[in-house]
Coordinates of C-alpha atoms in Angstrom, one line a residue:
Chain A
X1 CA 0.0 0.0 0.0
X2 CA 2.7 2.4 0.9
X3 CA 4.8 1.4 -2.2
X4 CA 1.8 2.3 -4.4
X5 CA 0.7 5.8 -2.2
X6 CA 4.7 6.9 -2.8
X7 CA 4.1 6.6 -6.7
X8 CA 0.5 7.6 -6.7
X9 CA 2.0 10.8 -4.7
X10 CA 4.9 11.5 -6.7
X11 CA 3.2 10.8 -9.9
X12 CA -0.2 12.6 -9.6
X13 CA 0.6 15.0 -6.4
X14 CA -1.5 15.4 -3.7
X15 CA -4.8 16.5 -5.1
X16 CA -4.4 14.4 -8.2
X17 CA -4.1 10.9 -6.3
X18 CA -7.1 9.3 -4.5
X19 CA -7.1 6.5 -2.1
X20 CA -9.5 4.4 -4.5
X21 CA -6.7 4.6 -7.4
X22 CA -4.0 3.6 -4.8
X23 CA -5.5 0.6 -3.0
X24 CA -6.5 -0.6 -7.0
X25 CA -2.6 -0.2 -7.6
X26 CA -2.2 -2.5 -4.8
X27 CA -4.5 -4.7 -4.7
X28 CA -6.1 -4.1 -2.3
X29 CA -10.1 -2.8 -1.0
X30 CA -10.1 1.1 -0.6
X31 CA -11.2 0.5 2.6
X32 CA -8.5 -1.6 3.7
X33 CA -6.4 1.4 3.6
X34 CA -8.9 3.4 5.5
X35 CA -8.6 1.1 8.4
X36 CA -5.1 1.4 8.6
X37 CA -4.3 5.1 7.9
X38 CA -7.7 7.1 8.1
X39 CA -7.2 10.1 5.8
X40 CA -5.4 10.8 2.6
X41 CA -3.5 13.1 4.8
X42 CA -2.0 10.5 7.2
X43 CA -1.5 8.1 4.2
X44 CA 0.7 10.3 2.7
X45 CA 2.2 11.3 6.1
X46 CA 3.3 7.9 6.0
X47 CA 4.1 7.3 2.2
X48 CA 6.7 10.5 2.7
X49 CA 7.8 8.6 6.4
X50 CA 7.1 12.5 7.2
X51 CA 8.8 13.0 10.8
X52 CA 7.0 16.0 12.1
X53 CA 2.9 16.1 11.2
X54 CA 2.4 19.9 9.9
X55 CA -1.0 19.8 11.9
X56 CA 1.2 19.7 15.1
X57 CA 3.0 23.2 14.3
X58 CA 0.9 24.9 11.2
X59 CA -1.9 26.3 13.2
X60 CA 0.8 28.4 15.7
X61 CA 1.9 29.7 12.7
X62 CA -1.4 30.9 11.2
X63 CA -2.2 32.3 14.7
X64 CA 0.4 35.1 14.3
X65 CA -0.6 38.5 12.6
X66 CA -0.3 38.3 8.6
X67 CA 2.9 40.6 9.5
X68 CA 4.6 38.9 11.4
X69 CA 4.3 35.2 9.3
X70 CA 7.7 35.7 7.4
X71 CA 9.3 35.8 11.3
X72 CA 6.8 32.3 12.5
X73 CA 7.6 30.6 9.4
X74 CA 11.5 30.7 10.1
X75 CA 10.7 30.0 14.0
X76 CA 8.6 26.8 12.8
X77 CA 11.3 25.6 11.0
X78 CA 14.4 25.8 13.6
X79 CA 12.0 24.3 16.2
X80 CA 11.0 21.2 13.9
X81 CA 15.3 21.0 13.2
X82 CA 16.5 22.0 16.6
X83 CA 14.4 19.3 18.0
X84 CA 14.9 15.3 18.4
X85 CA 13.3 14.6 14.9
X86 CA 16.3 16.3 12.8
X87 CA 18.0 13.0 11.6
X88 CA 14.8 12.1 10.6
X89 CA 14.1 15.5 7.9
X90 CA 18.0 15.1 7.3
X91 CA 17.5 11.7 6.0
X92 CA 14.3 12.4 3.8
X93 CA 16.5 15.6 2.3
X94 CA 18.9 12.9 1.6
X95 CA 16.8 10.4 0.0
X96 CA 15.1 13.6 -2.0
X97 CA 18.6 14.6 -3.6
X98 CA 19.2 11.2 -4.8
X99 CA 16.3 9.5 -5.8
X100 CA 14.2 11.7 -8.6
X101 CA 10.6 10.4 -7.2
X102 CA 11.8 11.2 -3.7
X103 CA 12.2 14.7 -4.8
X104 CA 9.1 14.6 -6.3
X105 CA 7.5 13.2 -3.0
X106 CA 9.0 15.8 -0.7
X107 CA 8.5 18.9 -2.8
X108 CA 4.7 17.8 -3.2
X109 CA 4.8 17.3 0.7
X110 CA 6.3 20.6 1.5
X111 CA 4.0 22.7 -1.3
X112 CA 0.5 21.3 -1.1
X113 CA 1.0 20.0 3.2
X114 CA 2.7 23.4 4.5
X115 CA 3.3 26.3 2.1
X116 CA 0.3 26.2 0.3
X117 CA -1.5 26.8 4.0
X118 CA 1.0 29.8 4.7
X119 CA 0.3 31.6 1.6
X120 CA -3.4 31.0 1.4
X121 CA -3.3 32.2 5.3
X122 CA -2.5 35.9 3.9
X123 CA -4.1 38.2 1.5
X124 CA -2.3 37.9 -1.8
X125 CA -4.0 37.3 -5.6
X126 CA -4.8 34.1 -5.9
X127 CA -2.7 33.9 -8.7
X128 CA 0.4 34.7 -6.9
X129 CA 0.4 32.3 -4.3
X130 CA 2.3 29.8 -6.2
X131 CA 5.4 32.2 -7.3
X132 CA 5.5 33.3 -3.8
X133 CA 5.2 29.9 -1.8
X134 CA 8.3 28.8 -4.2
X135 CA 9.9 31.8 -3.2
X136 CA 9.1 31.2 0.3
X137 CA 10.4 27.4 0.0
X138 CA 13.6 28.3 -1.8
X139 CA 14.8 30.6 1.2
X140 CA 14.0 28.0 3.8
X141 CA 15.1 25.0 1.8
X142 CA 18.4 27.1 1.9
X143 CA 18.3 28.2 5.2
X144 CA 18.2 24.3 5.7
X145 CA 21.2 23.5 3.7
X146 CA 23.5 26.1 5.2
X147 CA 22.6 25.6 8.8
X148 CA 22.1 21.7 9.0
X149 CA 23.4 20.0 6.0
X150 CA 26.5 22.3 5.2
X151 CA 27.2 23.6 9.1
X152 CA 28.1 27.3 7.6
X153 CA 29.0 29.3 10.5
X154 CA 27.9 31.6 12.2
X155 CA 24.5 30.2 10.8
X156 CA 24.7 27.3 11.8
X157 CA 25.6 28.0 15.5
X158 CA 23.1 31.2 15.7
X159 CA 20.4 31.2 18.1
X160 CA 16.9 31.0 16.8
X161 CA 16.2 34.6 17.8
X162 CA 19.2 35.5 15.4
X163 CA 18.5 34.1 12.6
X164 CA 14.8 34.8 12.4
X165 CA 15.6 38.3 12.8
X166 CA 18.2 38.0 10.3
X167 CA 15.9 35.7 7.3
X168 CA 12.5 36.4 8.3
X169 CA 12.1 39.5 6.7
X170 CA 13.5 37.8 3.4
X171 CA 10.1 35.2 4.2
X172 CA 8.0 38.1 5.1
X173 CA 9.1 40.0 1.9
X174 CA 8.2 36.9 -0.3
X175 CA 4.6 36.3 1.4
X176 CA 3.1 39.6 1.5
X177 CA 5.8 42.1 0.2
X178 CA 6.7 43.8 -3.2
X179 CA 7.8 41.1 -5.4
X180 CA 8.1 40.9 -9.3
X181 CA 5.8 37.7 -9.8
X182 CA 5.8 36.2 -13.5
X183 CA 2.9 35.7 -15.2
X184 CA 0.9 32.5 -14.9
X185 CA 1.9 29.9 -17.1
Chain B
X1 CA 47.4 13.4 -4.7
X2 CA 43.8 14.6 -4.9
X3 CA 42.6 11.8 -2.1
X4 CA 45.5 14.2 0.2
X5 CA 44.0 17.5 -1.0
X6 CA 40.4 16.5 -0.2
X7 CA 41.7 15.4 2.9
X8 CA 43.2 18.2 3.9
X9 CA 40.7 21.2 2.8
X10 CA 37.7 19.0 4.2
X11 CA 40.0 19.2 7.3
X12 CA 41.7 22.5 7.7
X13 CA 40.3 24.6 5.1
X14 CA 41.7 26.5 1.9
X15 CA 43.7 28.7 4.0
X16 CA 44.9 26.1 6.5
X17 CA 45.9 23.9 4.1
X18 CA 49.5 24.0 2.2
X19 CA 50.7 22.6 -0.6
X20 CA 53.9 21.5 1.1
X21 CA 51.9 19.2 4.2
X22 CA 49.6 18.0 1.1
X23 CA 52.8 17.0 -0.8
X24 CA 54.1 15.3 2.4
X25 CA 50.9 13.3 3.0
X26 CA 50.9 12.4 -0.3
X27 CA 54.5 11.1 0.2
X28 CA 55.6 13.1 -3.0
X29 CA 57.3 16.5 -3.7
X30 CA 56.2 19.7 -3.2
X31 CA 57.6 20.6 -6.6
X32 CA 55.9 17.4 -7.9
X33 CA 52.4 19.0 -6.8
X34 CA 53.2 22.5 -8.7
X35 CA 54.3 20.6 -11.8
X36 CA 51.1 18.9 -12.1
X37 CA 48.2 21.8 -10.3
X38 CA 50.3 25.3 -10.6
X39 CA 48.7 27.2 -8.0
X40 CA 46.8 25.7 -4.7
X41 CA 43.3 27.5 -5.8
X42 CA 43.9 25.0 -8.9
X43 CA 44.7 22.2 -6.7
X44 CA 41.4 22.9 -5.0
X45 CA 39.5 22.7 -8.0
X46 CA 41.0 19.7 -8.8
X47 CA 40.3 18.3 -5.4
X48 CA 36.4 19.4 -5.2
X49 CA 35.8 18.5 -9.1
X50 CA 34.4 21.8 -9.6
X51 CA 32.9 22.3 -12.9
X52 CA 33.1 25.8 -13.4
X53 CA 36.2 28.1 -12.1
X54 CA 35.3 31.6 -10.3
X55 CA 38.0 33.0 -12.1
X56 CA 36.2 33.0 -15.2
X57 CA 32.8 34.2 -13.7
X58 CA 33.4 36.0 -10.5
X59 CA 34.7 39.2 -12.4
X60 CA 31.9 39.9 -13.6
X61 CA 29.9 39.9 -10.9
X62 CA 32.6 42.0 -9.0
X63 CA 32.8 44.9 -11.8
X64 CA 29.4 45.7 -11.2
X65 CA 28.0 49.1 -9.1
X66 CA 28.0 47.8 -5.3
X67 CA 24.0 48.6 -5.3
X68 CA 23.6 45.9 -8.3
X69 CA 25.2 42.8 -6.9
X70 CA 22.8 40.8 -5.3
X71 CA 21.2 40.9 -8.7
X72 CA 24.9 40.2 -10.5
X73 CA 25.8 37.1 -7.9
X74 CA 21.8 35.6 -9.0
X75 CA 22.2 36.1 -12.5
X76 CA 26.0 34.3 -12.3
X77 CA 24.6 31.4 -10.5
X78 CA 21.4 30.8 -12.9
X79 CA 24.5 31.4 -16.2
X80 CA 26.6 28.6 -14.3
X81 CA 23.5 25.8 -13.2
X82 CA 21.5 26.9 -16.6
X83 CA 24.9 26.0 -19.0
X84 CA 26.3 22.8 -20.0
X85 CA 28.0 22.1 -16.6
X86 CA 24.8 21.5 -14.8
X87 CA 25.2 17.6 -14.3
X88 CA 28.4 18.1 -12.8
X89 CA 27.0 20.7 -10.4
X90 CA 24.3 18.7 -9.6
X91 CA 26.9 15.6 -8.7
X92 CA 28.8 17.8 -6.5
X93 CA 25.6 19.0 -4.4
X94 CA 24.3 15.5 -4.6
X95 CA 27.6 14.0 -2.9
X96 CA 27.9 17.0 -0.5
X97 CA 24.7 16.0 0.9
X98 CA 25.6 12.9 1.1
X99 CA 29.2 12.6 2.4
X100 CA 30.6 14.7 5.3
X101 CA 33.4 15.1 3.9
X102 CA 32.3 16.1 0.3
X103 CA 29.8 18.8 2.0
X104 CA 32.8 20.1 3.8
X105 CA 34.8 20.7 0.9
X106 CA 32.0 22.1 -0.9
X107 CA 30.9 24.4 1.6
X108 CA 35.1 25.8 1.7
X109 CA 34.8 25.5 -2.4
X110 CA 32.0 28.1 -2.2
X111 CA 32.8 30.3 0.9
X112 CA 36.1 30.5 0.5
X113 CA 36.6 30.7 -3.3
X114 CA 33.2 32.5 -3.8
X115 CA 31.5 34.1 -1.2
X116 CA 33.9 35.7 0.6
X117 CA 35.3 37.3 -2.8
X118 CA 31.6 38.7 -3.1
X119 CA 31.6 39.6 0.2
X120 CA 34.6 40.9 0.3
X121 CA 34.2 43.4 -2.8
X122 CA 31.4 46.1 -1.0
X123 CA 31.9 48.4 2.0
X124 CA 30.6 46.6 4.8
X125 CA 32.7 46.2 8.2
X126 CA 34.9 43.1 8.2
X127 CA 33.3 41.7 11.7
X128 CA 30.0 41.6 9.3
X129 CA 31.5 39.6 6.5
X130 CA 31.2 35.8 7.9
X131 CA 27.1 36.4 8.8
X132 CA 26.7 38.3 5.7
X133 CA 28.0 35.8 2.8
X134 CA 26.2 32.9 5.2
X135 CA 23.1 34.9 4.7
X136 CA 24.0 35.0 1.2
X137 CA 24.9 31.2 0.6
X138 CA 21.6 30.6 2.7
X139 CA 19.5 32.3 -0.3
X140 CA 21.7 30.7 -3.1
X141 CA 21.6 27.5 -2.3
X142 CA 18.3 27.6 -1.3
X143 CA 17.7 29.1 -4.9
X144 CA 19.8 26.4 -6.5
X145 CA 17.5 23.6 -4.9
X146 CA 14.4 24.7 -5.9
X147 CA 14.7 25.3 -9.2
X148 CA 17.1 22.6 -9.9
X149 CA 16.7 20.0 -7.7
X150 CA 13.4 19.8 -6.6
X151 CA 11.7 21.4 -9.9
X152 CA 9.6 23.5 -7.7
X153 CA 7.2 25.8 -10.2
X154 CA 6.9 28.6 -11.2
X155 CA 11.0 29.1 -10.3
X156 CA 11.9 25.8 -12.3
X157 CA 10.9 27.4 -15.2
X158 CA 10.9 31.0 -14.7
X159 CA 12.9 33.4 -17.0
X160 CA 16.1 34.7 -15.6
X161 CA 15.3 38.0 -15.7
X162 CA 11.9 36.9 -13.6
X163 CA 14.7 35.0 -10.9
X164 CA 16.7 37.9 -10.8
X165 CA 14.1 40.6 -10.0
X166 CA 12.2 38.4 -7.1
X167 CA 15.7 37.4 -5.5
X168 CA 18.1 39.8 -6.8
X169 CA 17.3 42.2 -3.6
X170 CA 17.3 39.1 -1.0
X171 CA 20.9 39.1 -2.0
X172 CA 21.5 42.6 -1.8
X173 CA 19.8 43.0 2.0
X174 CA 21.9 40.4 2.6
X175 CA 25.1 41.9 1.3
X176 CA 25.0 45.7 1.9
X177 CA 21.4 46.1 3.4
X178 CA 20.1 46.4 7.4
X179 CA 20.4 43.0 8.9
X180 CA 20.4 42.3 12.6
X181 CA 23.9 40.8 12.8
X182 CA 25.3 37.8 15.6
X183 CA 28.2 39.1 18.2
X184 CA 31.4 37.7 16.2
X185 CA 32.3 33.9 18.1

């Protein structure tokens, strides 16, 4: 079942696959896979082996003033890092950089499971949500690199306070701020 | 010859590393080393593999106005991973992330031989320049993983121009703009 929700995910996305085409794919009765995960949500919690569920820390971050979200988004992430699941994320980076569909997997995760629900938290064009939850995921994707995979000092020895100061206004900018979007495709 | 190098930037840096202690580990001579590399900044492309020397793009990116290099240093990453030597790039992120050693090597490769050049060039105090190009290698390689790795749209397929207008001034806070700055270690 897993096997067929990681290609069902990485193949279709999240919205695309349903749990009907993945227990067909495996043989299985659609409700079998209700009894053992529930939702598409926690099925694909567990096709991603995601460490950290985003409905444990998304709604603090929605709770903060559409100002202050750049700031929350950056505290969200060093908290889920700092803390005892960090070899787990490190490992799924890992597997993403190596193996195409694991890319595929994660980057669906990440969009459609956390920065989709940022960006649609704050007032911004529909169209624009897209360009600027990339923009959003290509600072903190790189925040992630420097700080945990590639140790660059001082960043990755700053204190949280630090660094949020330092890259959540680069967050903030990209959420609600002035940015040259392009047009949709 | 090159396993010594590795060995010894991975361990000590490209400052703290001499051609002389990499001859010695190498059991060969000194003179041996300069017959075959030249200088050490070759030897150090040698030793990281990298696909593209700064020499040939860096100069660029340093001759333009001070107020116009976040969007320079952008633009020069998108020429490099958008040319011909984008497998080999990719390879050399792929085995950072995956070998300790490799991702300290890489992460000297582009602070030392990149970074700190960029850095470097604009009128910002020297006890700022460590946080600064870490800032600025946060946003970069952030950059270089979303578009390239993960394929994240619209910024897998955005125009450069496009890239270089909604990042360019990330860049730019980052090198000359207001940042809350960490006590030097």
């Amino acid at each position: 079942m897993l096997a067929a929700a990681r290609t069902a995910f990485a193949e279709r996305g999240y919205d695309g696959a349903s749990i009907r085409a993945i227990a067909t794919a495996a043989g299985v009765d659609p409700a079998l896979v209700h009894h053992y995960f529930g939702t598409k949500d926690r099925l694909f919690l567990a096709a991603v082996q995601a460490p950290a569920d985003p409905d444990e820390f998304l709604p603090e971050v929605l709770a903060v003033p559409p100002d202050q979200r750049g700031a929350a988004v950056v505290g969200m992430v060093l908290r889920v890092w700092d803390g005892p699941t960090r070899p787990a994320v490190l490992a799924l980076v890992r597997s993403a950089v190596n193996h195409e569909w694991s890319a595929r997997l994660l980057r669906e995760f990440v969009l459609s499971r956390i920065v989709r629900r940022v960006v649609g938290s704050v007032d911004v064009p529909v169209e624009e949500r897209e360009a600027r939850g990339a923009l959003v995921a290509s600072q903190v994707v790189g925040l992630v690199m420097a700080r945990y995979v590639f140790r660059m000092e001082p960043l990755a020895s700053a204190p949280p306070p630090w660094v949020v100061a330092a890259i959540g206004p680069t967050v903030q900018r990209y959420l609600t701020g002035d940015v040259e979007l392009p047009h949709p495709r």
